PDB file of C-alpha atoms in Angstrom:
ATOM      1  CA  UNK A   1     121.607 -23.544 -33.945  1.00 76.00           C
ATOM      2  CA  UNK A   2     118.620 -22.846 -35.807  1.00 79.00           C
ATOM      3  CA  UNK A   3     120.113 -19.718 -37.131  1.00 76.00           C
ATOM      4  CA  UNK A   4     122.690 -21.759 -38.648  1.00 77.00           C
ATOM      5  CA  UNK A   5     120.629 -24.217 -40.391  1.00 78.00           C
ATOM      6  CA  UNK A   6     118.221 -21.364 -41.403  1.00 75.00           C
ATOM      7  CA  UNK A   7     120.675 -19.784 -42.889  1.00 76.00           C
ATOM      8  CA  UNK A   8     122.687 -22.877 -44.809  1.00 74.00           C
ATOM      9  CA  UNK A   9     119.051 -23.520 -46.002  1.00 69.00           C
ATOM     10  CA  UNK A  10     118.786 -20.118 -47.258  1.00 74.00           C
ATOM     11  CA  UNK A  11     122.113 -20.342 -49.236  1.00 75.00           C
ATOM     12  CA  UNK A  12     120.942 -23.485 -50.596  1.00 68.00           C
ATOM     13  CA  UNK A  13     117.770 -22.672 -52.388  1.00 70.00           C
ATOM     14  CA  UNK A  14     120.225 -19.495 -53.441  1.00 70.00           C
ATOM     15  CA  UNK A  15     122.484 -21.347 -55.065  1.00 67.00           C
ATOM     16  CA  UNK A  16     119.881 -24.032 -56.476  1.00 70.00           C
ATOM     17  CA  UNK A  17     117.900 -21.167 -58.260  1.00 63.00           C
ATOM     18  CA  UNK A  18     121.133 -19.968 -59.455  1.00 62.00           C
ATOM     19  CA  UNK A  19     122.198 -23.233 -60.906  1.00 65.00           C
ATOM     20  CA  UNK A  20     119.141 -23.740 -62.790  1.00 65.00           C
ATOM     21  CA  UNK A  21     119.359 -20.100 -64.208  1.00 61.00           C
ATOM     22  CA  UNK A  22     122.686 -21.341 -65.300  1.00 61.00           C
ATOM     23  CA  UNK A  23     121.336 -24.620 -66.827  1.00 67.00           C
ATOM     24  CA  UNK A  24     117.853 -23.374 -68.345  1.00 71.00           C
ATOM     25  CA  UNK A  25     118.466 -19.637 -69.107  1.00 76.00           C
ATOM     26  CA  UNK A  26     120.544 -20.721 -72.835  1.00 83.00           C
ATOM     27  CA  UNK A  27     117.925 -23.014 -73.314  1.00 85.00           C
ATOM     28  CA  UNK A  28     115.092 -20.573 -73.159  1.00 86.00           C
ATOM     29  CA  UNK A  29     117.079 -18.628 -75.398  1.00 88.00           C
ATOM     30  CA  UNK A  30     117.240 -21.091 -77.855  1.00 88.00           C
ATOM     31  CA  UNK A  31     113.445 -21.766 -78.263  1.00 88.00           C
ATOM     32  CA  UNK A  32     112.521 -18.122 -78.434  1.00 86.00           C
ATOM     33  CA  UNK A  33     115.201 -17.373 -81.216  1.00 89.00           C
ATOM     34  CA  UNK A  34     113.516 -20.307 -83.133  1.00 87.00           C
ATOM     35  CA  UNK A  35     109.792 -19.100 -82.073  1.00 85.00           C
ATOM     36  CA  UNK A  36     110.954 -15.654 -83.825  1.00 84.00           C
ATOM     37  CA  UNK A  37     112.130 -17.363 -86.756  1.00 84.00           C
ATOM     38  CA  UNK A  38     109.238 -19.874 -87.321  1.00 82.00           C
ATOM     39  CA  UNK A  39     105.668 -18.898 -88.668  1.00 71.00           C
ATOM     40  CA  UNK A  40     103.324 -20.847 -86.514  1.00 62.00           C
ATOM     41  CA  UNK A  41     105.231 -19.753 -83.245  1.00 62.00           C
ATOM     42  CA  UNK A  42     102.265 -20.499 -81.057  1.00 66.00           C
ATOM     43  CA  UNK A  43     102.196 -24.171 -82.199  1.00 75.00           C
ATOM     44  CA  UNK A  44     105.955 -25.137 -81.414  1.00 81.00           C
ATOM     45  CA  UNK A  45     106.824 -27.870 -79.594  1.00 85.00           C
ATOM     46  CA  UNK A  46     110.332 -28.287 -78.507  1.00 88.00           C
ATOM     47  CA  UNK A  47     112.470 -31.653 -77.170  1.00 88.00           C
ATOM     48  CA  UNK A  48     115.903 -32.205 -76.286  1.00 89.00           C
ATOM     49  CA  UNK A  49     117.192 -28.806 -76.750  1.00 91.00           C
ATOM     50  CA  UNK A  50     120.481 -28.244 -75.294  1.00 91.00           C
ATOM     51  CA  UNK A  51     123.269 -24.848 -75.683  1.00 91.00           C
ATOM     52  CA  UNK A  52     126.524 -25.796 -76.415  1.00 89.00           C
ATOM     53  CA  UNK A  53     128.452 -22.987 -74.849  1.00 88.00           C
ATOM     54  CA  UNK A  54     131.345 -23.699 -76.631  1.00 89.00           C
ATOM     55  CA  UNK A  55     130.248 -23.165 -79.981  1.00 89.00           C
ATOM     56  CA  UNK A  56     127.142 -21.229 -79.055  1.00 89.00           C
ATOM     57  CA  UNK A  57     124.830 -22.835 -80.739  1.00 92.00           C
ATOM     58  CA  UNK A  58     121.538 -24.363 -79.547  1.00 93.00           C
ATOM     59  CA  UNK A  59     120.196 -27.736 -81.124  1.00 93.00           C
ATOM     60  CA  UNK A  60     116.852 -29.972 -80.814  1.00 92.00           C
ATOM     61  CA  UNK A  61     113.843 -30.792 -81.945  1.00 91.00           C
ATOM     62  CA  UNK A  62     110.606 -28.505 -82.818  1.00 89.00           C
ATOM     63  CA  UNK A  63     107.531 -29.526 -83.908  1.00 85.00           C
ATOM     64  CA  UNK A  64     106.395 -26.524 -85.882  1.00 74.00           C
ATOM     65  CA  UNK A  65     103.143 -27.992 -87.083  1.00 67.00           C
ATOM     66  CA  UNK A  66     101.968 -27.196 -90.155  1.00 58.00           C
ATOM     67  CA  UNK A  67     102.746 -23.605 -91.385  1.00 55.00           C
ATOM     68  CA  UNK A  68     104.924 -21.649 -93.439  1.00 53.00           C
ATOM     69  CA  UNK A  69     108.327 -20.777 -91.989  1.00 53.00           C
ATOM     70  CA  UNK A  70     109.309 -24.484 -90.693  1.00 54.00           C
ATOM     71  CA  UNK A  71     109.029 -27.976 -91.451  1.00 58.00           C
ATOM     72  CA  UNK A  72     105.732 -29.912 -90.700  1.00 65.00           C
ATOM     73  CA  UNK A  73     106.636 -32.485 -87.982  1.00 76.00           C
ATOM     74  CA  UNK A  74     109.084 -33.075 -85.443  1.00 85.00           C
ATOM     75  CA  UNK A  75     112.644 -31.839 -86.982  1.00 87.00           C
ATOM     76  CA  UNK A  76     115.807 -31.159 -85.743  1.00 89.00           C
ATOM     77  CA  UNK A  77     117.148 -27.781 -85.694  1.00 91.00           C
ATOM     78  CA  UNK A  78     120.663 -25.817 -85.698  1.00 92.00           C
ATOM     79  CA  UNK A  79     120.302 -22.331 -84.456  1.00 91.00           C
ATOM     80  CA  UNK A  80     123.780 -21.019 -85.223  1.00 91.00           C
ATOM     81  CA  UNK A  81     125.928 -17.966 -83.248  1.00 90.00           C
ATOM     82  CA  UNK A  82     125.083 -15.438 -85.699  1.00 91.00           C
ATOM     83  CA  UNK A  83     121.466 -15.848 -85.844  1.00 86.00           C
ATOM     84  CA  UNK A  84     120.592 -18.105 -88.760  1.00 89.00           C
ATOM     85  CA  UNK A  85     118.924 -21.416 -88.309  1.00 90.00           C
ATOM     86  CA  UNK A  86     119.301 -24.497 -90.148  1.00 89.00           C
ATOM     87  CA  UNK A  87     116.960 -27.419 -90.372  1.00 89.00           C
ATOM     88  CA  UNK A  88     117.510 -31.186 -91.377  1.00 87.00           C
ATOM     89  CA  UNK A  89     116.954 -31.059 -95.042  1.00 86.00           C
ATOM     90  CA  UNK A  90     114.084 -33.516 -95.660  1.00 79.00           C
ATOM     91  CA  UNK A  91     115.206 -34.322 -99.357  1.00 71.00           C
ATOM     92  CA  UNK A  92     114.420 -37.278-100.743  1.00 75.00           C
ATOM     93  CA  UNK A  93     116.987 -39.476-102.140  1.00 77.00           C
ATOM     94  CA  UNK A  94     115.306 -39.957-105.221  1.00 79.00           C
ATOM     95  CA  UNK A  95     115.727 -39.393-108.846  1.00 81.00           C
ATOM     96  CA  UNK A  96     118.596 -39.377-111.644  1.00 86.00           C
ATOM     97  CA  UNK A  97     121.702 -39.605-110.320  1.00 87.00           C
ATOM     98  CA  UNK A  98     122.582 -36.261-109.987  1.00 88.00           C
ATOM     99  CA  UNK A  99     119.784 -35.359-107.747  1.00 86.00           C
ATOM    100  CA  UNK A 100     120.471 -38.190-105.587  1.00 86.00           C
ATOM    101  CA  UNK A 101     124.031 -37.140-104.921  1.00 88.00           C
ATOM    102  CA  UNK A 102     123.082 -33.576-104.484  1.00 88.00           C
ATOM    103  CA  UNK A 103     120.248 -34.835-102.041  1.00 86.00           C
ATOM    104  CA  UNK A 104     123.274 -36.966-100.078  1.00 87.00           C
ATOM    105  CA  UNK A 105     125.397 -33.797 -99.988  1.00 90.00           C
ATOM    106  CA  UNK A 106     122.708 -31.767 -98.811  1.00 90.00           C
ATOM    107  CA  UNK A 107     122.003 -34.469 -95.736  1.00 88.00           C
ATOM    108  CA  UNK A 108     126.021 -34.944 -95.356  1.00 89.00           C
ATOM    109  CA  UNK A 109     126.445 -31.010 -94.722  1.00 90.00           C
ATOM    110  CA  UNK A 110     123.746 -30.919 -92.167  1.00 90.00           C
ATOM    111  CA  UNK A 111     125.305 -34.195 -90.102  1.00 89.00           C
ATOM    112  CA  UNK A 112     128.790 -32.579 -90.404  1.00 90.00           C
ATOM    113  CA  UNK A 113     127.427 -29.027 -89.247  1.00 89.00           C
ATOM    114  CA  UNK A 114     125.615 -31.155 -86.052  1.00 88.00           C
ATOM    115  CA  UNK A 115     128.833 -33.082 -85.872  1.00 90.00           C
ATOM    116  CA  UNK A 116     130.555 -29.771 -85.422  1.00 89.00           C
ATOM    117  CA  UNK A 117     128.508 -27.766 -83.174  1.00 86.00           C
ATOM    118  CA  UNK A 118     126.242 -29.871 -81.349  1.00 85.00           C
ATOM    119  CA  UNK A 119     128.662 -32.349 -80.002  1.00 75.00           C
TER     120      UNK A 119
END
């Protein structure tokens, strides 16, 4: 009997540790690809990343502080299949016309790409 239980305990931590592998491992991924891409990499703060498996892409927050490389504050982040990471462009909507609708663009790409891939 306590062979038994031993042994369905045993099986259970296994297959707890290898659910969280499964859960966490894409998400560690995620941050370190975006610590290798961003210039303060010491400073970053991550929240709510999460893999899409799907579309392989990872997607949260960082908090890059204030450095070359990244945005200064908490911003959300695309870090794409191939590599490349994309930020949420932190235009202002200001100016002549022109620059406000290429500011709007800029913002409606980003949304779209989130829409796309994070989802």
């Amino acid at each position: 009997m306590r062979a038994s239980i031993s042994i369905l305990a045993g099986i259970a931590v296994f297959l707890g540790a290898v659910a969280g592998w499964w859960f966490y491992w894409p998400v560690w991924r995620v941050e370190a690809q975006v610590r290798s891409q961003i210039a303060p990499a010491d400073f970053a703060r991550f929240s709510s990343v999460k893999y899409n498996r799907v579309t392989g892409t990872g997607c949260g927050y960082v908090d890059a502080g204030n450095g070359s490389g990244a945005p200064a504050g908490k911003t959300h982040f695309i870090l794409l299949p191939d590599g490349s990471l994309k930020f949420d462009p932190n235009d202002r909507i200001a100016g002549s016309t022109t620059q406000q609708l290429e500011a709007l663009r800029k913002h409606a790409d980003y949304l779209a790409l989130v829409y796309a891939r994070c989802a």
